[in-house]
Amino acid sequence: MVLGLAGLLGVLVSAARAQGEWFTVTGNPSDPSVNTVQVDPVALSTDGATKTMNVRVNRSEQRLNWEKLPYRSYESQVVFDCHNRRAGYVRARFFLQPLWQGEPSVVSDYTDSPRPMLFRDMEPNPTNRIVRAACRLKG
């Protein structure tokens, strides 16, 4: 039996509620040298066609955020607009170290102007898969 990303996320929801686990969409959460994207399959909130979820990302090399500040990894809250099939960051904690280690170097609030979830320069790019899966998940 083959499950798509939405099916796998759905299967993991009950386990995640008990354990607080992350679902790895791409990469390896134990290897700081690779691009990794993880989603908490349990939504923080749902309001009609809008869903808020935690997403965390490790980049294979240092990058700059929207404020032009360096980071290697970040933890974020993302609002999924399922009607328009888009997602945007509303909060993010950026780390200078890979794999979310150490204290955040920057904490940003984008609530008034969400930043698009795009995963630039990541191949294969998981953006559309994550949006589709998040919008299929119940609750």
Short mmCIF file of C-alpha atoms in Angstrom, two decimals:
data_model
loop_
_atom_site.label_atom_id
_atom_site.label_comp_id
_atom_site.label_asym_id
_atom_site.label_seq_id
_atom_site.Cartn_x
_atom_site.Cartn_y
_atom_site.Cartn_z
CA MET A 1 0.00 0.00 0.00
CA VAL A 2 1.35 3.42 -0.95
CA LEU A 3 0.36 6.49 1.05
CA GLY A 4 0.80 10.05 -0.13
CA LEU A 5 2.12 12.77 2.16
CA ALA A 6 -1.40 13.58 3.41
CA GLY A 7 -2.02 9.92 4.21
CA LEU A 8 1.26 9.61 6.07
CA LEU A 9 0.62 12.82 8.00
CA GLY A 10 -2.84 11.55 8.90
CA VAL A 11 -1.46 8.25 10.16
CA LEU A 12 1.09 10.10 12.27
CA VAL A 13 -1.36 12.54 13.88
CA SER A 14 -2.39 10.23 16.71
CA ALA A 15 1.22 9.30 17.47
CA ALA A 16 2.28 12.93 17.28
CA ARG A 17 -0.38 13.96 19.79
CA ALA A 18 1.06 11.48 22.24
CA GLN A 19 4.75 12.10 21.54
CA GLY A 20 5.07 15.58 20.01
CA GLU A 21 6.90 14.10 17.01
CA TRP A 22 7.84 15.90 13.79
CA PHE A 23 7.09 14.41 10.37
CA THR A 24 10.12 14.68 8.06
CA VAL A 25 8.96 15.79 4.61
CA THR A 26 12.44 15.89 3.11
CA GLY A 27 16.01 15.56 4.38
CA ASN A 28 17.42 14.00 7.53
CA PRO A 29 16.91 15.64 10.94
CA SER A 30 20.13 14.04 12.20
CA ASP A 31 22.37 15.38 9.42
CA PRO A 32 23.22 19.11 9.62
CA SER A 33 24.68 19.07 6.09
CA VAL A 34 21.37 18.50 4.28
CA ASN A 35 18.25 20.57 3.68
CA THR A 36 15.52 19.23 5.96
CA VAL A 37 11.88 20.22 6.32
CA GLN A 38 9.70 18.89 9.12
CA VAL A 39 6.03 19.49 9.90
CA ASP A 40 4.19 18.95 13.17
CA PRO A 41 1.12 17.11 11.84
CA VAL A 42 -1.09 18.40 14.66
CA ALA A 43 -2.57 21.77 13.69
CA LEU A 44 -2.29 24.56 16.26
CA SER A 45 -5.62 25.93 15.05
CA THR A 46 -8.16 25.58 12.26
CA ASP A 47 -10.60 28.26 11.18
CA GLY A 48 -12.59 27.38 8.07
CA ALA A 49 -10.15 27.08 5.16
CA THR A 50 -7.26 28.42 7.27
CA LYS A 51 -4.97 26.23 9.33
CA THR A 52 -1.95 27.12 11.49
CA MET A 53 0.84 24.55 11.91
CA ASN A 54 4.44 24.36 13.11
CA VAL A 55 7.11 23.87 10.43
CA ARG A 56 10.84 23.69 11.03
CA VAL A 57 13.66 23.84 8.52
CA ASN A 58 17.38 23.12 8.50
CA ARG A 59 19.40 24.47 5.58
CA SER A 60 22.56 22.80 4.28
CA GLU A 61 24.42 26.10 4.41
CA GLN A 62 24.00 29.56 5.91
CA ARG A 63 21.26 31.70 4.38
CA LEU A 64 19.75 35.13 5.00
CA ASN A 65 16.21 35.70 6.25
CA TRP A 66 13.90 38.51 5.03
CA GLU A 67 15.70 41.00 7.31
CA LYS A 68 19.02 39.96 5.72
CA LEU A 69 20.16 38.26 8.95
CA PRO A 70 22.05 34.95 8.76
CA TYR A 71 20.62 31.62 9.89
CA ARG A 72 21.13 27.88 9.41
CA SER A 73 17.82 26.61 10.81
CA TYR A 74 14.48 27.91 12.01
CA GLU A 75 11.28 26.91 13.75
CA SER A 76 8.11 28.62 12.59
CA GLN A 77 4.36 28.92 12.68
CA VAL A 78 2.80 28.82 9.24
CA VAL A 79 -0.73 29.80 8.24
CA PHE A 80 -2.10 27.67 5.41
CA ASP A 81 -4.71 29.38 3.23
CA CYS A 82 -6.34 26.25 1.82
CA HIS A 83 -8.77 28.19 -0.36
CA ASN A 84 -5.91 29.88 -2.27
CA ARG A 85 -3.40 27.02 -1.82
CA ARG A 86 -0.77 29.26 -0.20
CA ALA A 87 1.14 29.27 3.04
CA GLY A 88 2.89 32.06 4.91
CA TYR A 89 5.13 32.36 7.94
CA VAL A 90 3.60 34.34 10.79
CA ARG A 91 6.34 33.68 13.36
CA ALA A 92 9.89 32.35 13.16
CA ARG A 93 12.81 31.66 15.48
CA PHE A 94 16.09 31.67 13.55
CA PHE A 95 19.17 29.78 14.74
CA LEU A 96 22.79 30.36 13.70
CA GLN A 97 23.48 26.68 14.32
CA PRO A 98 22.09 23.80 12.26
CA LEU A 99 19.34 21.51 13.55
CA TRP A 100 17.76 24.11 15.86
CA GLN A 101 20.68 24.07 18.31
CA GLY A 102 21.50 26.82 20.77
CA GLU A 103 19.48 29.92 21.46
CA PRO A 104 17.60 31.64 18.62
CA SER A 105 19.59 34.54 17.19
CA VAL A 106 16.45 36.27 15.92
CA VAL A 107 12.75 35.94 16.74
CA SER A 108 10.47 37.49 14.12
CA ASP A 109 6.74 38.15 14.09
CA TYR A 110 5.23 38.42 10.61
CA THR A 111 1.58 38.32 11.72
CA ASP A 112 0.77 41.63 10.03
CA SER A 113 2.55 40.67 6.81
CA PRO A 114 3.09 36.89 6.49
CA ARG A 115 6.16 35.85 4.51
CA PRO A 116 5.55 33.23 1.79
CA MET A 117 6.61 29.65 2.49
CA LEU A 118 8.73 28.86 -0.59
CA PHE A 119 11.91 26.89 0.33
CA ARG A 120 14.02 28.65 -2.29
CA ASP A 121 16.91 26.66 -3.81
CA MET A 122 15.63 23.38 -2.35
CA GLU A 123 15.30 20.44 -4.75
CA PRO A 124 12.94 18.77 -4.85
CA ASN A 125 10.94 21.70 -3.52
CA PRO A 126 8.36 20.47 -0.98
CA THR A 127 6.17 23.60 -0.86
CA ASN A 128 3.21 22.32 -2.90
CA ARG A 129 3.29 18.87 -1.26
CA ILE A 130 3.17 20.42 2.21
CA VAL A 131 0.33 22.81 1.34
CA ARG A 132 -1.74 20.00 -0.23
CA ALA A 133 -1.14 17.67 2.71
CA ALA A 134 -1.83 20.30 5.37
CA CYS A 135 -5.07 21.28 3.67
CA ARG A 136 -6.22 17.64 3.49
CA LEU A 137 -5.58 16.94 7.17
CA LYS A 138 -8.59 16.98 9.45
CA GLY A 139 -8.36 19.13 12.58
#
